[in-house]
């Protein structure tokens, strides 16, 4: 999904190849299902996410609460459905931000020898060297009030988290893409294209990028998982969404202490994260194979 | 509760109709502290009792190593540099004060021969001086004798502004005079009604002059004793890794007979409360863990195995909501919550009263704080027949709605009330902690049912509690409508606590938000009472004044008290330990033992 | 080569200076100070705190504080912890053994798992082995370490009562007993970390080997009748390692940075727990020192990675 635009030039054959990848198809279906459930689910299961019912606290799954309740007696199904929207959106958007910025910078650096390359790698190093946690504290502290005033607390924090989680994760992608570019640039088929007078942009888009994307997709799909988990760490530090927004990572975090007495509470968000990560990674696998022109199987 | 009520109670204690502990409990519930209650009794001829603790071992040593977990680790070991309570606890292994408070507000002598009192002439009638007799035959860990010089030096050390000691406030208005090697007199610059402060409890730990005199002023921070303390206490340092671990062995020359029972002690830091509870209650890897703010169900499941038990120790920590009396959303000369403004909603007392009705204290106490919390009506949670009728609490959404309706707050778009264009939409912040965020959620839900919109905000504690004038998220800036936290009322004297409602103490840009009145509430009656209490020498009259001040604060809904918090400690079955929240829980670590 | 090296080192030095400026500014601008509990404690007069702020130099302008810090740093003075009141260098040195022991071992273990598993999985893509390895890897990085750590504790410490879950830096045993105790207390934190790390590394290795394995020269090598082992080791691995080296170079400094969450769960007194407690207490000199050393290591390892590229693939022209 992340590489939709890059997949376009070779669309028909790519799709055919993608279809052959059974696990990728299963992954697409599962992710599609998850997205549908999360988007449409709250319309059907209309229990509010924050109704507190102390009599039903830590209840096991039942007809009234299909996934049970947490320690305030709040309905877990409703919370998971709502939280899924946030978590999936955070994961996917943060990954997109990281991959797009990273690929762009990595590609420019990899193609332009000399000072520009050196400068871009210097910037990348600099960003890599920055400690995430204090930087997060600063950014959120500086911009939270301004953004919340502009677009409301949840959207404001959402934009910030995407920017922060994505914005601090593009560096590995950039270095990876550059490393790929450095080797692929020197390969025979690119040299051939160059000899035939292909423009730089054409070299990149048609020959180098598709061959460089394999590892990028892997990093991208892994970073979806990382972003979902990173969001839960932020909540833990009091920097994430308002405390009453039930993201998956946060539900899992709240549930961990109760693991021995109310395992269902942790089980369902854990399962949701796992299914998402699994399906996205299988899709990534399929995409990588499909994008590879010389795939032999 | 009026002065004569208190006198009545004291009379009952004297006659033996009421136990000392019950009296102290009543006073604490009325917003006072156990030390103040104890002082009142002492002033009226009921001497401080010997702490009732049964010490059975008949010789020192033989107890092996006792292992403690304190999940907030100690960072350094100079008692006058301690930044947080974590350091203040650990330091009691090594250093000692002249006297310290037990759980029931009894003052027990430690390095003092006896306690000063009106009867023995130690306490001056006019409150200008106190004379302490020091215990003889006490030596520092290095063998040097402990004398009055050490006390004089400690006061100098702490009051030197170059030293940067946090205890400076305790010592700078006291002149410490050496009468002889084992007697000192404290001369107060102003009459001081509450005298057991300097050399008492957490801020009274005494430093060795012969070692620290080489590190005066700013050099004090480089003293090696900050990491390898040399004190008079029951244990001698072996190894200290800041933020992680302290290990110590028994002091063979300890000045109390047959103590300590344990041959060595080990204190480990880090981790979180739940796993600390687990290590003591479930696996028994450790003997003791302090401050287990853990949900009830979890503690129950852990104690089921019978390896350990949970003990609750009363203190005066009250989790409470504060309401902002100024407008946090209007900027006046680069300052929000400026004293020149008025809060658009809270200036209407009806809104404040409705809010107080919307806090479901019973549910919060029972389901969120469990055994470590008790719902409290107010700072004056007086039980039984002493309950003040004006300040009893209830949870009633219906009634809150009626009050708001009557006051003219009409429901507008989205069911949110408004009046004269002002929407009842509030921002509610608190420092991050699992239980607080749950409490916030419970309050928010009730408010929404009453047509009050609420946005929740959690702030990292390190940011919330900081003195940084450039940081808008501190509790002192109070740039939102409501905030919630626990005041650590470890202070034995409530006079200091009450300062946070004085008109003269309003936090503002002009004073870099350093002053204490963060709600920016102003009330002349309160100010007058506070001024009178500051010079009142009769402890009973003074206590009655404090109670009256409490009544005002709660009656005007400046704060909404929620939970009266106790501290939960996890102990291996059989461990005997006298604990206290008025000083360090280690205040008598020399007496800890296992029954044979 | 010499001029390349010189230029690359110059860039690295510039990076270090740049990083130190950005770090210092970030920390100075970030909210909060060390006074935490003091400010909410009614027993401490406000002017005492104001005096402390002034004495600690917290009221000076940022650039002056930066210059002071940089000059001290050049002379080998790491600064002074505001909370612990000891030299920062001393604090860090105390924490290094536990960090190396736990995080270092975990990284080596992760690499030892990820390399063979990744290569084997790529050699037979979509075989049963590959499917199992991939699924395990996905489970590995979809569960946060705070969760797996807790599962381990519940299983091995509480239910089975086999392993202690509190890491101690001062084991009293000696000799063989010490090794045994050290092993027992390290198993859980090392495994939790290594599994999480190995999960993603396996994926990187697999994917880059897959990239290379189909390339013309590999096919040529195979068609020449070279044994598969030689093909993989000599031709595939060498090229496949480039992206792997990149990732590993990025992750290695983490050994120093510690593992905040895992250290917290098992109470490992490592650099990660020092960093997080300093951040919570806003102990700026310690945060600055730890993050700055971390930054220097990142820059150093990237330099090494760049040099390794040239060695692994001489065709790469770096200028």
Coordinates of N, CA and C in Angstrom, one line a residue, chain A residues 43-179:
Chain A
X43 N -20.5 1.8 14.0 CA -21.8 2.2 13.5 C -22.8 1.1 14.0
X44 N -22.3 -0.2 14.0 CA -23.1 -1.3 14.4 C -23.1 -1.5 15.9
X45 N -21.9 -1.6 16.5 CA -21.7 -1.8 17.9 C -21.6 -0.4 18.6
X46 N -22.8 0.1 18.9 CA -22.8 1.5 19.3 C -22.7 1.8 20.8
X47 N -22.2 0.8 21.5 CA -21.9 1.0 23.0 C -20.9 2.1 23.1
X48 N -21.1 3.1 24.0 CA -20.1 4.2 24.1 C -18.8 3.6 24.7
X49 N -17.6 4.3 24.3 CA -16.4 3.7 24.7 C -16.1 4.1 26.2
X50 N -16.8 5.0 26.7 CA -16.3 5.5 28.1 C -17.4 5.3 29.1
X51 N -18.4 4.5 28.9 CA -19.4 4.3 30.0 C -18.8 3.5 31.1
X52 N -18.7 4.1 32.3 CA -18.1 3.4 33.4 C -19.2 2.6 34.1
X53 N -18.9 1.4 34.4 CA -19.9 0.5 35.1 C -19.1 -0.3 36.1
X54 N -19.0 0.2 37.3 CA -18.1 -0.5 38.3 C -18.6 -1.9 38.6
X55 N -19.9 -2.2 38.4 CA -20.4 -3.5 38.7 C -19.9 -4.5 37.8
X56 N -19.6 -4.1 36.6 CA -19.1 -5.0 35.5 C -17.6 -5.0 35.3
X57 N -16.9 -4.5 36.3 CA -15.4 -4.4 36.0 C -14.7 -5.7 35.9
X58 N -13.8 -5.7 35.0 CA -12.9 -6.9 34.7 C -13.8 -8.1 34.3
X59 N -15.0 -7.8 33.7 CA -15.9 -8.9 33.3 C -15.3 -9.7 32.2
X60 N -15.5 -11.0 32.2 CA -15.1 -11.9 31.1 C -16.1 -11.6 29.9
X61 N -15.6 -12.0 28.7 CA -16.5 -11.8 27.5 C -17.9 -12.4 27.8
X62 N -18.9 -11.7 27.4 CA -20.3 -12.1 27.6 C -21.2 -11.5 26.5
X63 N -22.4 -11.7 26.5 CA -23.3 -11.2 25.4 C -23.3 -9.6 25.5
X64 N -23.3 -9.1 26.8 CA -23.4 -7.7 26.9 C -22.0 -7.0 26.5
X65 N -21.0 -7.7 26.8 CA -19.6 -7.2 26.5 C -18.9 -8.3 25.7
X66 N -19.0 -8.4 24.4 CA -18.4 -9.6 23.7 C -16.9 -9.8 24.0
X67 N -16.2 -8.7 24.3 CA -14.8 -8.9 24.6 C -14.4 -8.7 26.1
X68 N -15.5 -8.6 26.9 CA -15.3 -8.3 28.3 C -15.1 -6.8 28.6
X69 N -14.7 -6.5 29.8 CA -14.5 -5.1 30.2 C -13.2 -4.9 30.9
X70 N -12.8 -3.6 31.0 CA -11.6 -3.3 31.7 C -11.9 -3.0 33.2
X71 N -10.9 -2.4 33.9 CA -11.1 -2.3 35.4 C -12.0 -1.1 35.7
X72 N -12.5 -0.4 34.8 CA -13.5 0.6 35.1 C -14.9 0.1 34.5
X73 N -14.9 -1.1 34.0 CA -16.1 -1.6 33.5 C -16.5 -1.1 32.1
X74 N -15.5 -0.5 31.4 CA -15.8 0.0 30.1 C -15.7 -1.1 29.1
X75 N -16.6 -1.0 28.1 CA -16.7 -2.1 27.1 C -15.5 -2.2 26.2
X76 N -14.8 -3.3 26.2 CA -13.5 -3.5 25.5 C -13.7 -3.5 24.0
X77 N -14.8 -4.1 23.5 CA -15.1 -4.1 22.1 C -15.2 -2.7 21.5
X78 N -16.0 -1.9 22.2 CA -16.2 -0.5 21.7 C -14.8 0.2 21.7
X79 N -14.1 0.0 22.8 CA -12.8 0.7 22.9 C -11.8 0.2 21.8
X80 N -11.8 -1.1 21.6 CA -10.9 -1.6 20.5 C -11.2 -1.1 19.2
X81 N -12.5 -1.0 18.9 CA -12.9 -0.5 17.6 C -12.5 0.9 17.4
X82 N -12.8 1.7 18.4 CA -12.4 3.1 18.4 C -10.9 3.3 18.3
X83 N -10.2 2.6 19.2 CA -8.8 2.7 19.3 C -8.1 2.2 18.0
X84 N -8.7 1.2 17.3 CA -8.2 0.7 16.1 C -8.0 1.8 15.0
X85 N -9.1 2.7 15.0 CA -9.0 3.8 14.0 C -7.7 4.6 14.2
X86 N -7.5 4.9 15.5 CA -6.4 5.8 15.8 C -5.1 5.0 15.6
X87 N -5.0 3.8 16.1 CA -3.7 3.0 16.0 C -3.4 2.8 14.5
X88 N -4.3 2.3 13.8 CA -4.1 2.0 12.3 C -3.6 3.2 11.6
X89 N -4.4 4.3 11.9 CA -4.0 5.6 11.2 C -2.6 6.0 11.6
X90 N -2.3 5.9 12.9 CA -1.0 6.4 13.3 C 0.1 5.5 12.6
X91 N -0.1 4.2 12.7 CA 0.9 3.3 12.1 C 1.1 3.5 10.6
X92 N 0.0 3.6 9.9 CA 0.2 3.7 8.4 C 0.7 5.1 8.0
X93 N 0.2 6.1 8.6 CA 0.6 7.5 8.3 C 2.1 7.7 8.7
X94 N 2.4 7.3 9.9 CA 3.8 7.5 10.3 C 4.8 6.7 9.4
X95 N 4.4 5.5 9.0 CA 5.2 4.8 8.0 C 5.3 5.5 6.7
X96 N 4.2 6.0 6.2 CA 4.3 6.7 4.9 C 5.2 7.9 5.0
X97 N 5.1 8.7 6.1 CA 5.9 9.9 6.3 C 7.4 9.4 6.3
X98 N 7.7 8.4 7.1 CA 9.1 7.9 7.1 C 9.6 7.5 5.8
X99 N 8.8 6.6 5.1 CA 9.3 6.1 3.8 C 9.4 7.1 2.8
X100 N 8.5 8.0 2.7 CA 8.5 9.0 1.6 C 9.7 10.0 1.8
X101 N 9.9 10.5 3.1 CA 11.0 11.4 3.3 C 12.3 10.6 3.1
X102 N 12.4 9.4 3.7 CA 13.6 8.7 3.6 C 14.0 8.3 2.2
X103 N 13.0 7.9 1.4 CA 13.3 7.5 0.0 C 13.8 8.7 -0.7
X104 N 13.1 9.8 -0.5 CA 13.5 11.0 -1.3 C 14.9 11.5 -1.0
X105 N 15.2 11.6 0.3 CA 16.6 12.0 0.7 C 17.6 11.0 0.3
X106 N 17.3 9.7 0.5 CA 18.3 8.7 0.2 C 18.5 8.7 -1.3
X107 N 17.5 8.8 -2.1 CA 17.6 8.8 -3.6 C 18.5 10.0 -4.1
X108 N 18.1 11.1 -3.6 CA 18.9 12.3 -4.0 C 20.4 12.1 -3.6
X109 N 20.6 11.7 -2.4 CA 22.0 11.5 -2.0 C 22.7 10.4 -2.8
X110 N 22.0 9.4 -3.1 CA 22.6 8.3 -3.8 C 22.9 8.6 -5.2
X111 N 22.1 9.5 -5.8 CA 22.4 9.9 -7.2 C 23.4 11.0 -7.4
X112 N 23.4 11.9 -6.4 CA 24.3 13.0 -6.6 C 25.5 12.8 -5.8
X113 N 26.6 12.5 -6.6 CA 27.9 12.3 -5.9 C 28.3 13.7 -5.4
X114 N 29.3 13.7 -4.5 CA 29.8 15.0 -4.2 C 29.2 15.7 -3.0
X115 N 29.2 17.0 -3.0 CA 28.9 17.8 -1.8 C 27.4 17.6 -1.4
X116 N 26.5 17.5 -2.3 CA 25.1 17.3 -1.9 C 24.9 16.0 -1.1
X117 N 25.5 14.9 -1.7 CA 25.5 13.7 -1.0 C 26.1 13.8 0.4
X118 N 27.2 14.4 0.5 CA 27.9 14.6 1.8 C 27.0 15.4 2.7
X119 N 26.4 16.4 2.2 CA 25.6 17.3 3.1 C 24.3 16.5 3.6
X120 N 23.7 15.8 2.7 CA 22.5 15.0 3.1 C 22.8 13.9 4.1
X121 N 23.9 13.3 3.9 CA 24.3 12.3 4.8 C 24.7 12.9 6.2
X122 N 25.2 14.1 6.1 CA 25.5 14.8 7.3 C 24.3 15.1 8.1
X123 N 23.2 15.5 7.4 CA 22.0 15.8 8.0 C 21.4 14.5 8.6
X124 N 21.5 13.5 7.8 CA 20.9 12.2 8.3 C 21.6 11.7 9.6
X125 N 23.0 11.8 9.6 CA 23.7 11.5 10.8 C 23.3 12.3 12.0
X126 N 23.1 13.6 11.7 CA 22.7 14.5 12.8 C 21.4 14.0 13.4
X127 N 20.4 13.8 12.5 CA 19.1 13.3 13.0 C 19.2 12.0 13.7
X128 N 20.0 11.1 13.2 CA 20.2 9.8 13.8 C 20.8 10.0 15.2
X129 N 21.7 11.0 15.4 CA 22.4 11.1 16.6 C 21.5 11.8 17.7
X130 N 20.4 12.3 17.3 CA 19.6 13.0 18.3 C 18.8 12.0 19.1
X131 N 18.7 12.2 20.3 CA 18.0 11.2 21.2 C 16.5 11.5 21.0
X132 N 15.7 10.4 20.8 CA 14.3 10.6 20.5 C 13.5 11.2 21.7
X133 N 13.8 10.6 22.8 CA 12.9 11.0 24.0 C 12.9 12.4 24.3
X134 N 14.0 13.0 24.6 CA 14.0 14.5 24.9 C 13.5 15.3 23.8
X135 N 13.8 14.9 22.6 CA 13.3 15.7 21.4 C 11.8 15.6 21.3
X136 N 11.2 14.4 21.6 CA 9.8 14.3 21.6 C 9.2 15.2 22.7
X137 N 9.7 15.2 23.9 CA 9.3 16.0 24.9 C 9.2 17.5 24.5
X138 N 10.3 17.9 23.8 CA 10.4 19.3 23.4 C 9.3 19.7 22.4
X139 N 9.3 18.8 21.3 CA 8.4 19.1 20.2 C 6.9 19.2 20.7
X140 N 6.5 18.2 21.4 CA 5.1 18.1 21.9 C 4.8 19.3 22.8
X141 N 5.8 19.6 23.7 CA 5.6 20.7 24.6 C 5.5 22.0 23.8
X142 N 6.3 22.2 22.8 CA 6.3 23.4 22.1 C 5.0 23.6 21.2
X143 N 4.5 22.5 20.6 CA 3.5 22.7 19.6 C 2.1 22.2 20.0
X144 N 2.0 21.5 21.1 CA 0.8 20.9 21.4 C -0.4 21.9 21.6
X145 N -0.1 22.9 22.4 CA -1.2 23.9 22.6 C -1.6 24.6 21.4
X146 N -0.6 25.0 20.5 CA -0.9 25.7 19.3 C -1.8 24.8 18.4
X147 N -1.4 23.5 18.2 CA -2.2 22.6 17.4 C -3.5 22.3 17.9
X148 N -3.6 22.1 19.2 CA -4.9 21.7 19.9 C -5.8 22.9 19.7
X149 N -5.3 24.1 19.8 CA -6.2 25.2 19.6 C -6.7 25.3 18.2
X150 N -5.9 24.9 17.3 CA -6.3 25.0 15.9 C -7.3 23.9 15.4
X151 N -7.0 22.6 15.8 CA -7.8 21.5 15.3 C -8.4 20.6 16.4
X152 N -8.3 21.0 17.6 CA -8.9 20.2 18.7 C -7.9 19.2 19.2
X153 N -8.1 18.7 20.4 CA -7.0 17.9 21.1 C -6.7 16.6 20.4
X154 N -7.7 15.9 19.8 CA -7.3 14.6 19.3 C -6.6 14.7 18.0
X155 N -7.2 15.5 17.1 CA -6.5 15.7 15.8 C -5.1 16.3 15.9
X156 N -5.1 17.3 16.8 CA -3.8 18.0 17.0 C -2.7 17.0 17.4
X157 N -3.1 16.2 18.4 CA -2.1 15.2 18.9 C -1.8 14.2 17.8
X158 N -2.8 13.9 17.1 CA -2.6 12.9 16.0 C -1.6 13.4 15.0
X159 N -1.8 14.6 14.5 CA -0.8 15.2 13.6 C 0.6 15.2 14.2
X160 N 0.7 15.6 15.4 CA 2.0 15.7 16.1 C 2.7 14.4 16.2
X161 N 1.9 13.4 16.6 CA 2.5 12.0 16.7 C 2.9 11.5 15.4
X162 N 2.2 11.7 14.4 CA 2.6 11.3 13.0 C 3.9 12.0 12.7
X163 N 3.9 13.2 12.9 CA 5.1 14.0 12.5 C 6.3 13.5 13.3
X164 N 6.1 13.3 14.6 CA 7.2 13.0 15.4 C 7.7 11.5 15.2
X165 N 6.7 10.6 15.2 CA 7.1 9.2 15.0 C 7.6 9.0 13.6
X166 N 7.0 9.6 12.6 CA 7.4 9.4 11.2 C 8.7 10.2 11.0
X167 N 8.7 11.4 11.5 CA 9.8 12.4 11.3 C 11.1 11.9 11.9
X168 N 11.0 11.0 12.9 CA 12.3 10.6 13.6 C 12.6 9.2 13.1
X169 N 11.9 8.7 12.1 CA 12.2 7.3 11.6 C 12.6 7.3 10.1
X170 N 12.8 8.4 9.5 CA 13.1 8.3 8.1 C 14.6 8.1 7.8
X171 N 15.4 8.3 8.9 CA 16.9 8.2 8.6 C 17.4 6.8 8.2
X172 N 16.9 5.7 8.9 CA 17.3 4.4 8.4 C 16.9 4.2 7.0
X173 N 15.7 4.6 6.6 CA 15.3 4.4 5.2 C 16.2 5.2 4.3
X174 N 16.5 6.4 4.6 CA 17.4 7.2 3.8 C 18.8 6.6 3.6
X175 N 19.3 6.1 4.6 CA 20.7 5.4 4.5 C 20.6 4.2 3.7
X176 N 19.5 3.4 3.9 CA 19.3 2.2 3.2 C 19.1 2.4 1.7
X177 N 18.3 3.4 1.4 CA 18.1 3.7 0.0 C 19.4 4.2 -0.7
X178 N 20.1 5.0 0.0 CA 21.3 5.5 -0.5 C 22.3 4.3 -0.8
X179 N 22.4 3.4 0.2 CA 23.3 2.3 0.1 C 22.9 1.4 -1.2

